Amino acid sequence: DTAVSQTPKYLVTQMGNDKSIKCEQNLGHDTMYWYKQDSKKFLKIMFSYNNKELIINETVPNRFSPKSPDKAHLNLHINSLELGDSAVYFCASSQGGQGTGANVLTFGAGSRLTVL
Amino acid sequence: GQNIDQPTEMTATEGAIVQINCTYQTSGFNGLFWYQQHAGEAPTFLSYNVLDGLEEKGRFSSFLSRSKGYSYLLLKELQMKDSASYLCAVVDSNYQLIWGAGTKLIIKP
């Protein structure tokens, strides 16, 4: 069974479109995250939700809107896509908040978004 | 600002030993993680250090010196499947994870 699953794995779209990426975890974790990994391979946190409540909202454009219907799901909706949004987006989960003690992040396989 | 430095790329030979260094300058310290990321895949957890010293786990070991702001990941008996990027991440005083850009390790036969 896949622990953290995200769909789609690949997404190619035109500038200006709106798209969503879905994420689900079956680990019973309390906290879920969205990360962006750019071409330079830096992982940057975008959002973190704990039990459906937003706890981290880094400086990302408000075109990005996360939604957590329950603690096992965290979806990412992106409006008015721009060329610079092209990246790999990783969903992740952990038992506690990120970085607390030895809480390990379990990542999904990533969603590669290409904006043309 | 906060900074994590790792070499961009390293090359080693199958069966050999390689050490991947990570130096950090962060606002506070609450632990350091190493993750492995194969090309096109998700990062996976390798090790966690919060106290000084060496943590050994099979062929992989991780070392931490908090006074020097320094860690290394030691890989022994290298195998071709160890070809991957190795990411260092530090937990700062706000319990936020600060990530390095990763070190791409190339293993040659």
PDB file of N, CA and C in Angstrom, chain A residues 98-99, chain B residues 2-4 22-34 64 69 71 87-93 95-100:
ATOM      1  N   GLN A  98       6.525  19.539  11.468  1.00  0.00           N
ATOM      2  CA  GLN A  98       7.810  19.285  10.850  1.00  0.00           C
ATOM      3  C   GLN A  98       8.940  19.702  11.769  1.00  0.00           C
ATOM      4  N   GLY A  99       9.917  18.862  11.821  1.00  0.00           N
ATOM      5  CA  GLY A  99      11.101  19.181  12.574  1.00  0.00           C
ATOM      6  C   GLY A  99      10.976  18.968  14.068  1.00  0.00           C
TER       7      GLY A  99
ATOM      8  N   GLN B   2      19.757  32.024   6.817  1.00  0.00           N
ATOM      9  CA  GLN B   2      20.020  30.616   7.105  1.00  0.00           C
ATOM     10  C   GLN B   2      20.612  29.965   5.863  1.00  0.00           C
ATOM     11  N   ASN B   3      21.576  29.102   6.090  1.00  0.00           N
ATOM     12  CA  ASN B   3      22.303  28.549   4.973  1.00  0.00           C
ATOM     13  C   ASN B   3      22.748  27.113   5.250  1.00  0.00           C
ATOM     14  N   ILE B   4      22.562  26.269   4.255  1.00  0.00           N
ATOM     15  CA  ILE B   4      23.053  24.894   4.317  1.00  0.00           C
ATOM     16  C   ILE B   4      23.939  24.689   3.097  1.00  0.00           C
ATOM     17  N   CYS B  22      28.229  18.419   5.089  1.00  0.00           N
ATOM     18  CA  CYS B  22      27.161  19.423   5.161  1.00  0.00           C
ATOM     19  C   CYS B  22      27.535  20.418   6.251  1.00  0.00           C
ATOM     20  N   THR B  23      27.613  21.687   5.909  1.00  0.00           N
ATOM     21  CA  THR B  23      27.830  22.717   6.924  1.00  0.00           C
ATOM     22  C   THR B  23      26.601  23.611   6.953  1.00  0.00           C
ATOM     23  N   TYR B  24      26.307  24.095   8.155  1.00  0.00           N
ATOM     24  CA  TYR B  24      25.071  24.863   8.278  1.00  0.00           C
ATOM     25  C   TYR B  24      25.267  26.098   9.146  1.00  0.00           C
ATOM     26  N   GLN B  25      24.503  27.119   8.833  1.00  0.00           N
ATOM     27  CA  GLN B  25      24.421  28.337   9.648  1.00  0.00           C
ATOM     28  C   GLN B  25      22.945  28.651   9.759  1.00  0.00           C
ATOM     29  N   THR B  26      22.388  28.349  10.913  1.00  0.00           N
ATOM     30  CA  THR B  26      20.951  28.522  11.105  1.00  0.00           C
ATOM     31  C   THR B  26      20.684  29.246  12.414  1.00  0.00           C
ATOM     32  N   SER B  27      19.482  29.772  12.517  1.00  0.00           N
ATOM     33  CA  SER B  27      19.064  30.400  13.770  1.00  0.00           C
ATOM     34  C   SER B  27      18.638  29.283  14.705  1.00  0.00           C
ATOM     35  N   GLY B  28      19.549  28.832  15.510  1.00  0.00           N
ATOM     36  CA  GLY B  28      19.270  27.732  16.423  1.00  0.00           C
ATOM     37  C   GLY B  28      19.416  26.387  15.738  1.00  0.00           C
ATOM     38  N   PHE B  29      19.391  25.362  16.558  1.00  0.00           N
ATOM     39  CA  PHE B  29      19.569  23.999  16.038  1.00  0.00           C
ATOM     40  C   PHE B  29      18.772  23.041  16.897  1.00  0.00           C
ATOM     41  N   ASN B  30      17.952  22.237  16.202  1.00  0.00           N
ATOM     42  CA  ASN B  30      17.169  21.214  16.913  1.00  0.00           C
ATOM     43  C   ASN B  30      17.223  19.881  16.199  1.00  0.00           C
ATOM     44  N   GLY B  31      18.322  19.666  15.490  1.00  0.00           N
ATOM     45  CA  GLY B  31      18.493  18.359  14.857  1.00  0.00           C
ATOM     46  C   GLY B  31      18.825  18.491  13.385  1.00  0.00           C
ATOM     47  N   LEU B  32      19.382  17.418  12.841  1.00  0.00           N
ATOM     48  CA  LEU B  32      19.798  17.412  11.441  1.00  0.00           C
ATOM     49  C   LEU B  32      19.392  16.081  10.808  1.00  0.00           C
ATOM     50  N   PHE B  33      18.788  16.176   9.630  1.00  0.00           N
ATOM     51  CA  PHE B  33      18.346  14.986   8.897  1.00  0.00           C
ATOM     52  C   PHE B  33      19.187  14.801   7.633  1.00  0.00           C
ATOM     53  N   TRP B  34      19.340  13.548   7.242  1.00  0.00           N
ATOM     54  CA  TRP B  34      19.832  13.204   5.908  1.00  0.00           C
ATOM     55  C   TRP B  34      18.743  12.401   5.203  1.00  0.00           C
ATOM     56  N   LEU B  64      27.747  14.297  13.572  1.00  0.00           N
ATOM     57  CA  LEU B  64      27.361  15.675  13.853  1.00  0.00           C
ATOM     58  C   LEU B  64      28.335  16.321  14.826  1.00  0.00           C
ATOM     59  N   GLY B  69      29.032  23.357  13.466  1.00  0.00           N
ATOM     60  CA  GLY B  69      27.968  23.493  12.464  1.00  0.00           C
ATOM     61  C   GLY B  69      28.214  22.574  11.283  1.00  0.00           C
ATOM     62  N   SER B  71      28.138  18.395   9.630  1.00  0.00           N
ATOM     63  CA  SER B  71      27.721  16.992   9.638  1.00  0.00           C
ATOM     64  C   SER B  71      28.301  16.320   8.411  1.00  0.00           C
ATOM     65  N   LEU B  87      20.354  14.747   0.597  1.00  0.00           N
ATOM     66  CA  LEU B  87      19.897  16.040   1.090  1.00  0.00           C
ATOM     67  C   LEU B  87      20.120  16.159   2.593  1.00  0.00           C
ATOM     68  N   CYS B  88      20.722  17.273   2.972  1.00  0.00           N
ATOM     69  CA  CYS B  88      20.927  17.597   4.378  1.00  0.00           C
ATOM     70  C   CYS B  88      19.854  18.615   4.771  1.00  0.00           C
ATOM     71  N   ALA B  89      19.229  18.442   5.920  1.00  0.00           N
ATOM     72  CA  ALA B  89      18.188  19.372   6.365  1.00  0.00           C
ATOM     73  C   ALA B  89      18.347  19.616   7.862  1.00  0.00           C
ATOM     74  N   VAL B  90      18.302  20.881   8.256  1.00  0.00           N
ATOM     75  CA  VAL B  90      18.498  21.258   9.657  1.00  0.00           C
ATOM     76  C   VAL B  90      17.203  21.803  10.244  1.00  0.00           C
ATOM     77  N   VAL B  91      16.915  21.431  11.473  1.00  0.00           N
ATOM     78  CA  VAL B  91      15.762  21.947  12.194  1.00  0.00           C
ATOM     79  C   VAL B  91      16.212  23.183  12.960  1.00  0.00           C
ATOM     80  N   ASP B  92      15.610  24.343  12.678  1.00  0.00           N
ATOM     81  CA  ASP B  92      16.071  25.569  13.338  1.00  0.00           C
ATOM     82  C   ASP B  92      15.337  25.794  14.663  1.00  0.00           C
ATOM     83  N   SER B  93      15.545  26.958  15.247  1.00  0.00           N
ATOM     84  CA  SER B  93      14.982  27.231  16.578  1.00  0.00           C
ATOM     85  C   SER B  93      13.463  27.293  16.566  1.00  0.00           C
ATOM     86  N   TYR B  95      11.714  25.213  14.882  1.00  0.00           N
ATOM     87  CA  TYR B  95      11.347  23.850  14.449  1.00  0.00           C
ATOM     88  C   TYR B  95      10.931  23.804  12.990  1.00  0.00           C
ATOM     89  N   GLN B  96      11.518  24.700  12.202  1.00  0.00           N
ATOM     90  CA  GLN B  96      11.316  24.653  10.754  1.00  0.00           C
ATOM     91  C   GLN B  96      12.483  23.909  10.129  1.00  0.00           C
ATOM     92  N   LEU B  97      12.196  23.154   9.084  1.00  0.00           N
ATOM     93  CA  LEU B  97      13.234  22.413   8.366  1.00  0.00           C
ATOM     94  C   LEU B  97      13.850  23.302   7.292  1.00  0.00           C
ATOM     95  N   ILE B  98      15.169  23.445   7.342  1.00  0.00           N
ATOM     96  CA  ILE B  98      15.892  24.194   6.327  1.00  0.00           C
ATOM     97  C   ILE B  98      16.666  23.181   5.487  1.00  0.00           C
ATOM     98  N   TRP B  99      16.438  23.177   4.191  1.00  0.00           N
ATOM     99  CA  TRP B  99      17.006  22.146   3.322  1.00  0.00           C
ATOM    100  C   TRP B  99      18.222  22.660   2.544  1.00  0.00           C
ATOM    101  N   GLY B 100      19.215  21.793   2.401  1.00  0.00           N
ATOM    102  CA  GLY B 100      20.290  22.049   1.455  1.00  0.00           C
ATOM    103  C   GLY B 100      19.840  21.654   0.056  1.00  0.00           C
TER     104      GLY B 100
END
